[in-house]
Each structure stands twice: as C-alpha cells, then as structure tokens.
Tab-separated table of C-alpha atoms in Angstrom:
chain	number	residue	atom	x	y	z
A	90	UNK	CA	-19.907	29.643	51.979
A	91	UNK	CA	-21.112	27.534	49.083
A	92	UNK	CA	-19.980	28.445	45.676
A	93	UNK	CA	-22.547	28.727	43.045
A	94	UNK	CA	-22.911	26.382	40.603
A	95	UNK	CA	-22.016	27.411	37.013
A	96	UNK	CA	-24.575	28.336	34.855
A	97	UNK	CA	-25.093	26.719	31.824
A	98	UNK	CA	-24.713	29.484	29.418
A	99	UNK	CA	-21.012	29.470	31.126
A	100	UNK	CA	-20.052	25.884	30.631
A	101	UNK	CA	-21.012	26.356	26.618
A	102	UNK	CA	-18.833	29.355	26.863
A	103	UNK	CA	-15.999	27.537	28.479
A	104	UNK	CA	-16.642	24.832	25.923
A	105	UNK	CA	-16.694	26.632	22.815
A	106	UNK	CA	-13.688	28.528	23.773
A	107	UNK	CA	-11.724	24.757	24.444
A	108	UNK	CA	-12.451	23.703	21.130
A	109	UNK	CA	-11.948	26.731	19.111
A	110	UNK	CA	-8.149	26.652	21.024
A	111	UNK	CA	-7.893	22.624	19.454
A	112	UNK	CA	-9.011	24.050	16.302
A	113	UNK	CA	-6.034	26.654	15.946
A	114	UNK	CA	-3.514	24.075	17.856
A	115	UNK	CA	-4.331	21.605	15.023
A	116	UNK	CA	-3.652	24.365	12.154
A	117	UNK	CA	-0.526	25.146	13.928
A	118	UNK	CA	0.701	21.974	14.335
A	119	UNK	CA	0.205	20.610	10.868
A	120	UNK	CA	1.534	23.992	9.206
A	121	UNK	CA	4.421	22.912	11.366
A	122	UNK	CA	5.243	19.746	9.788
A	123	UNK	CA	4.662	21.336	6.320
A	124	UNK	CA	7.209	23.577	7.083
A	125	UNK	CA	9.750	21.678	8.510
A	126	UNK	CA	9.611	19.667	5.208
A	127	UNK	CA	9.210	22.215	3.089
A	128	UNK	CA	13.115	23.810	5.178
A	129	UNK	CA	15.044	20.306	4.503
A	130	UNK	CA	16.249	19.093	1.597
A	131	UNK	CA	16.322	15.724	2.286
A	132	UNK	CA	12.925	15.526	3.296
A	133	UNK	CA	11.587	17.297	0.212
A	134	UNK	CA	13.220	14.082	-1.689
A	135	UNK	CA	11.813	11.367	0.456
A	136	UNK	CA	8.787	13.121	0.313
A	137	UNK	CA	8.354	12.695	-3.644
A	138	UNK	CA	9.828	9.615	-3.695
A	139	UNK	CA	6.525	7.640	-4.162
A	140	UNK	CA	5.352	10.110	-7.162
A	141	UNK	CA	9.371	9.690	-8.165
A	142	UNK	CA	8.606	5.689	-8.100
A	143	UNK	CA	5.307	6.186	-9.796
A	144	UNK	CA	7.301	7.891	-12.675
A	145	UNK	CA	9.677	5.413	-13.119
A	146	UNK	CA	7.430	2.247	-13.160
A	147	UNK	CA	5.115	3.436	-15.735
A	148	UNK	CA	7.903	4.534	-17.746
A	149	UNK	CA	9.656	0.780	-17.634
A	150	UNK	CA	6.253	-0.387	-18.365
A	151	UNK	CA	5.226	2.012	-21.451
A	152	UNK	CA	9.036	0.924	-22.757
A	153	UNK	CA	7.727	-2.828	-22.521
A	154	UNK	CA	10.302	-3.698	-19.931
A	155	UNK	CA	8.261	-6.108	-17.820
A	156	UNK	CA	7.588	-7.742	-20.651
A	157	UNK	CA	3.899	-8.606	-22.935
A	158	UNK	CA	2.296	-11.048	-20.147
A	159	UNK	CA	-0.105	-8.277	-18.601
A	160	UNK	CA	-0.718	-9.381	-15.454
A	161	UNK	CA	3.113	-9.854	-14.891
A	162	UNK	CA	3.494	-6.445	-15.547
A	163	UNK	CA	0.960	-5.295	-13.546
A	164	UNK	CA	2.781	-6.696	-10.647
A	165	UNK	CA	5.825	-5.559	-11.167
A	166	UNK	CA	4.479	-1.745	-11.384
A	167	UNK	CA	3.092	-2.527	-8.228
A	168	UNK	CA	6.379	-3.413	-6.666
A	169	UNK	CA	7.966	-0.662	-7.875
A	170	UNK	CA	5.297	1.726	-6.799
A	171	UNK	CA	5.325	0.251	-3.377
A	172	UNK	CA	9.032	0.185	-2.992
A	173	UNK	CA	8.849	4.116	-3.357
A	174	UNK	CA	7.037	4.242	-0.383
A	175	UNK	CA	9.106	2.184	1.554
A	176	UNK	CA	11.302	5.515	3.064
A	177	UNK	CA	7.611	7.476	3.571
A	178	UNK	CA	6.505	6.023	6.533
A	179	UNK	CA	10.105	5.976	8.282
A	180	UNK	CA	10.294	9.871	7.340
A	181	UNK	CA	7.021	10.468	9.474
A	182	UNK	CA	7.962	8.254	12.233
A	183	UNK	CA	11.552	9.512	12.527
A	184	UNK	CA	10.039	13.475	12.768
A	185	UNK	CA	7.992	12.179	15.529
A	186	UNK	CA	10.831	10.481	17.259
A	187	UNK	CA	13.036	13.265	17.240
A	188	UNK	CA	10.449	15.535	18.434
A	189	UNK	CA	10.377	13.339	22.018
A	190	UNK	CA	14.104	13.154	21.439
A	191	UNK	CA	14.591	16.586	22.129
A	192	UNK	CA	11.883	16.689	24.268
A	193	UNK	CA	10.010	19.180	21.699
A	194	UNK	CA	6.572	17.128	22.665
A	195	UNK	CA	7.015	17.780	26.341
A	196	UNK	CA	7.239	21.367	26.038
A	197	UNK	CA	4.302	21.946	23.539
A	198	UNK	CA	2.224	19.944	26.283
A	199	UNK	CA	3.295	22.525	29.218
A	200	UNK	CA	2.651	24.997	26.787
A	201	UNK	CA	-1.017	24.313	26.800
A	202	UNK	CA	-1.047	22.222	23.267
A	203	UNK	CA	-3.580	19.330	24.365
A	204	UNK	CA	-2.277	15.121	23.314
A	205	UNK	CA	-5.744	15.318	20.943
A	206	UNK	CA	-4.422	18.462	19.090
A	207	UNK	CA	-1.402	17.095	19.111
A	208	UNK	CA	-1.557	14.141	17.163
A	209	UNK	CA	-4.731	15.731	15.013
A	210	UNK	CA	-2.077	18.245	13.814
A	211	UNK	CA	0.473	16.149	12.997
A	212	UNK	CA	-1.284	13.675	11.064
A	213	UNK	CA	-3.462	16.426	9.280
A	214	UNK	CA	0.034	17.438	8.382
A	215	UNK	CA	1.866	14.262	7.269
A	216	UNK	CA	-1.899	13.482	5.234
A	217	UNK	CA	-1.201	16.384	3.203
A	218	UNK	CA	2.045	15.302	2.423
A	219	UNK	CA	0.652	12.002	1.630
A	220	UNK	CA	-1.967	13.355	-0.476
A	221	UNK	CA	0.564	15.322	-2.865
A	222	UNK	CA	1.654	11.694	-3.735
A	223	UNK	CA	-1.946	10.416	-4.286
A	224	UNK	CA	-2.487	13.168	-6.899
A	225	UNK	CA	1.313	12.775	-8.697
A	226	UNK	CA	0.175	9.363	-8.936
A	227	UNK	CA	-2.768	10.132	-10.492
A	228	UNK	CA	-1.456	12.418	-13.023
A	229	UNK	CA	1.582	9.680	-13.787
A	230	UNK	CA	-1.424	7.232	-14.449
A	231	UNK	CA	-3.036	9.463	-16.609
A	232	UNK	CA	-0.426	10.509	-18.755
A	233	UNK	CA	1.752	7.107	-18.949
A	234	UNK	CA	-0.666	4.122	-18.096
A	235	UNK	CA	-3.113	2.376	-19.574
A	236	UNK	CA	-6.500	3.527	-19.490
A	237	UNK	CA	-7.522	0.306	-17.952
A	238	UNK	CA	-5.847	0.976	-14.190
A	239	UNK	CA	-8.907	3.512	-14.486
A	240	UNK	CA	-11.266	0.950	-14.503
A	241	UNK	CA	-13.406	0.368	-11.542
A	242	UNK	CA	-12.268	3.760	-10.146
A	243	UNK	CA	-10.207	1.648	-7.656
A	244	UNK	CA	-7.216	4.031	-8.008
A	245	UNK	CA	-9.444	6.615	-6.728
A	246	UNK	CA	-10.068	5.224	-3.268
A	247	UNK	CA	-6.999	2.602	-2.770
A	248	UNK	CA	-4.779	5.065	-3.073
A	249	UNK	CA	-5.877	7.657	-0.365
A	250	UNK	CA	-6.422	4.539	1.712
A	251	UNK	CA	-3.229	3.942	0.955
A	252	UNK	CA	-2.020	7.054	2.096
A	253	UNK	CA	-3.595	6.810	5.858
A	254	UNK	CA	-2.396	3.530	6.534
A	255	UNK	CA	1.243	4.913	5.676
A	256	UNK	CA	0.408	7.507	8.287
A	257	UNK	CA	-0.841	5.399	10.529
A	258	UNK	CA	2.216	3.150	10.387
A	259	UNK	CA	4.227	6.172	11.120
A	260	UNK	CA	2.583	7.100	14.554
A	261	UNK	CA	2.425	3.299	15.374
A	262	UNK	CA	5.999	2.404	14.785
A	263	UNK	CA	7.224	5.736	16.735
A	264	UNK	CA	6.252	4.059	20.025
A	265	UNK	CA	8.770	1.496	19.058
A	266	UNK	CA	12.062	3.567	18.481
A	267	UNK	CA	14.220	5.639	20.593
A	268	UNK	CA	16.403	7.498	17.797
A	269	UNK	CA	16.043	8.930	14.295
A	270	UNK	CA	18.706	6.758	12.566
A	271	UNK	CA	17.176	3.664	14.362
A	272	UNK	CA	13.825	4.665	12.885
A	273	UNK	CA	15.602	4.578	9.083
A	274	UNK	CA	16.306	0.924	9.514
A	275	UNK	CA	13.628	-0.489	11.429
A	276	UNK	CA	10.707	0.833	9.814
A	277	UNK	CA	11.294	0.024	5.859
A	278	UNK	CA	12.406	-3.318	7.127
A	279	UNK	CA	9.216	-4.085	8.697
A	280	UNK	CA	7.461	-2.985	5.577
A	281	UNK	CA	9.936	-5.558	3.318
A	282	UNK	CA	9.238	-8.305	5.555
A	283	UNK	CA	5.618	-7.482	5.471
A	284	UNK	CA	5.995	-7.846	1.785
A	285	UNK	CA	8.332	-10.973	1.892
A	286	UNK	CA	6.664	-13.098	5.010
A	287	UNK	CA	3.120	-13.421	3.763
A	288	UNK	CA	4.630	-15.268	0.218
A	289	UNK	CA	6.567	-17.450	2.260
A	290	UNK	CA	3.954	-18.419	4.870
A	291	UNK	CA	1.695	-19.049	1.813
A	292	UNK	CA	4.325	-21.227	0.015
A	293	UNK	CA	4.401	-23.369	3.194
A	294	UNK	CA	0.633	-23.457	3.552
A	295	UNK	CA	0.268	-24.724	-0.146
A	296	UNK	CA	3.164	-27.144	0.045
A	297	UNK	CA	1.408	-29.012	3.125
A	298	UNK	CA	-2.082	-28.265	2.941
A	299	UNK	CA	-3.374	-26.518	-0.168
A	300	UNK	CA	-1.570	-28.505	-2.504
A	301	UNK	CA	-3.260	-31.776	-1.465
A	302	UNK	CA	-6.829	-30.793	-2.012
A	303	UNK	CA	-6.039	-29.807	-5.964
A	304	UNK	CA	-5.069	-26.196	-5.626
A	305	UNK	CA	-2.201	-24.861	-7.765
A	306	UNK	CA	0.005	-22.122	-6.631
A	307	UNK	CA	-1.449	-19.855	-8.820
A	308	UNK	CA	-4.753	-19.960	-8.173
A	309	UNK	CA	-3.951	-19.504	-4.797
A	310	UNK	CA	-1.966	-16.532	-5.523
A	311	UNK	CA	-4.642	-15.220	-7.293
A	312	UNK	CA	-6.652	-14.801	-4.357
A	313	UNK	CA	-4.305	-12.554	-2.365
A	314	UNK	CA	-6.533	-9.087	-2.562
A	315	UNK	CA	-2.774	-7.486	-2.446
A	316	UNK	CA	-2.373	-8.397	-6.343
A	317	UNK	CA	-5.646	-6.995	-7.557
C-alpha cells in the first residue's frame, strides 16, 4: 500500500517545531560559552584585555606620552588598542579547538544539536563577549579622549565591525590547529605579521615603483584606510 502524502498543515508543523529546537540550541550554546568564561579566571582576563588596552593608551596619551604631533599619537593609540586584542581572537579559537579536542563537538551533534545551531550559538556567544569590549571602549573614549575620535561617528560602527571580524578570525583559524597551546602561538602571530607584512610590502612597492613617479612615503602611507 501507498503511503499518503503529508499534508501541508503537517510539514509547517514539522517545520516550525525544527526551528523553534535551533532557536533554544542557539540560546544554549551561547549561554554556554558565557559561562565557561565567566568559570575561568584566565579567560575573564583575556577577555578584558582590549578594554584593559583601551585604558592604558588613552591614559599614555592624556599624560602627553606620544608626544604633541597629533597624528603620531593617534597612531600609536591605535597600536596599543590593537595589540590588546591580539590574545582575543586566539581565546575564541583555542575554546573551539579544545571542544573537537575532547571530542565535546561530536557528542553535541549525536545529541541532536544541528552544525547551523552550532556555530550560531557559539558566535552569538563569543559576539557578546566582543561587544562588552566595544562598549568599555566607548566609555574609555568618553571619559579620557578627545572629543574629536567622536567625530564622524566612526567609532560607532568600526568598532563593532571590529568585533565580528575578531570572531570571524576565531572560527577561521580553528580549522587550522590541532591543540589549545598551538592555537596561543599561531593565531596572535598571524595577526602581528598581518600588522608587520603589509608596511614592508609597501616599503618595497615605493622603493621600486612608487617612488619613481613623485610619490613620497608619506603620502603613500596616508592612503592606507588602516590609519584613518
């Protein structure tokens, strides 16, 4: 005998019920990686570490230790900011590399958590992390910068931006590494280089091509969208 097709009234059922179980995977899952930070010390401190960066570069700069030239000290706050965020990413990617490690990922997956509500929770929960950084940030701006950084309302958007693409380095760069430790030396490497090879490439670039049609190195730099 034939079965009978489902109604439709059924499938919407069926579907409804599928994503009201993402829905509550998600909140599980990033509730999860709140609380396994919120148990560890040492995740607590790399967690602040860019609002603990923030802190300490417009300090320096209120003090007038990068000196009068502005946009040299706008730079250098920069660098400092960025540097605190040099440990984030590897935090995020080393939670997610453990949890294959010990084959935590496997499990949840044969315990009915879906790959989309998997990685939906996760980053909804390492976001929220992120996004207690974006808003220390934004109070250190207001209450030791200029009133200038406000201008343009740049700090507004970059910074969330900011924020995902930290994330999003995480997840990408846990592909890459088998252990935690590994994670802790690869990852804020990359960033440095990141940081490090583009200068260099653009030194070369200038010294055999720019340099030759008129350009000086600093109005070259200027262009680079990463200094503002």
């Amino acid at each position: 005998t034939r079965t009978p097709p489902r109604s439709p009234r059924r499938r919407s059922t069926s579907r409804a019920s599928i994503e009201t179980d993402d829905r509550r995977q998600v909140l599980a899952l990033w509730r999860k990686q709140l609380t396994i930070v919120a148990r560890d010390p040492y995740e607590v401190v790399v967690a602040a570490v860019p609002t603990y960066a923030a802190i300490v570069a417009f300090t320096l700069d209120s003090m007038g230790a990068f000196g009068d030239d502005r946009k040299g000290r706008d730079i250098c706050v920069m660098l400092v900011c960025a540097c605190g965020w040099l440990l984030y990413p590897a935090a995020g990617c080393a939670r997610l590399v453990r949890e294959r490690q010990l084959k935590l990922r496997a499990l949840l997956n044969v315990a009915g958590c879906g790959r989309r509500a998997y990685w939906t929770g996760n980053f909804v929960g390492d976001y929220v992390l992120c996004s207690v950084n974006v808003v220390g940030t934004w109070v250190v701006v207001a209450a030791l910068g200029e009133p200038r950084w406000f201008t343009g309302g740049r700090v507004f958007y970059m910074l969330p931006v900011w924020a995902a693409l930290n994330v999003a380095l995480a997840y990408s760069a846990s592909t890459f590494f088998d252990t935690p430790s590994a994670v802790y030396v690869g990852v804020p490497l990359g960033q440095f280089l990141s940081l490090i090879v583009p200068q260099i490439i653009i030194l070369f670039l200038f010294v055999t091509i720019f340099k030759h049609f008129g350009m000086s190195f600093e109005s070259v730099q200027s262009k680079q969208s990463w200094l503002g």
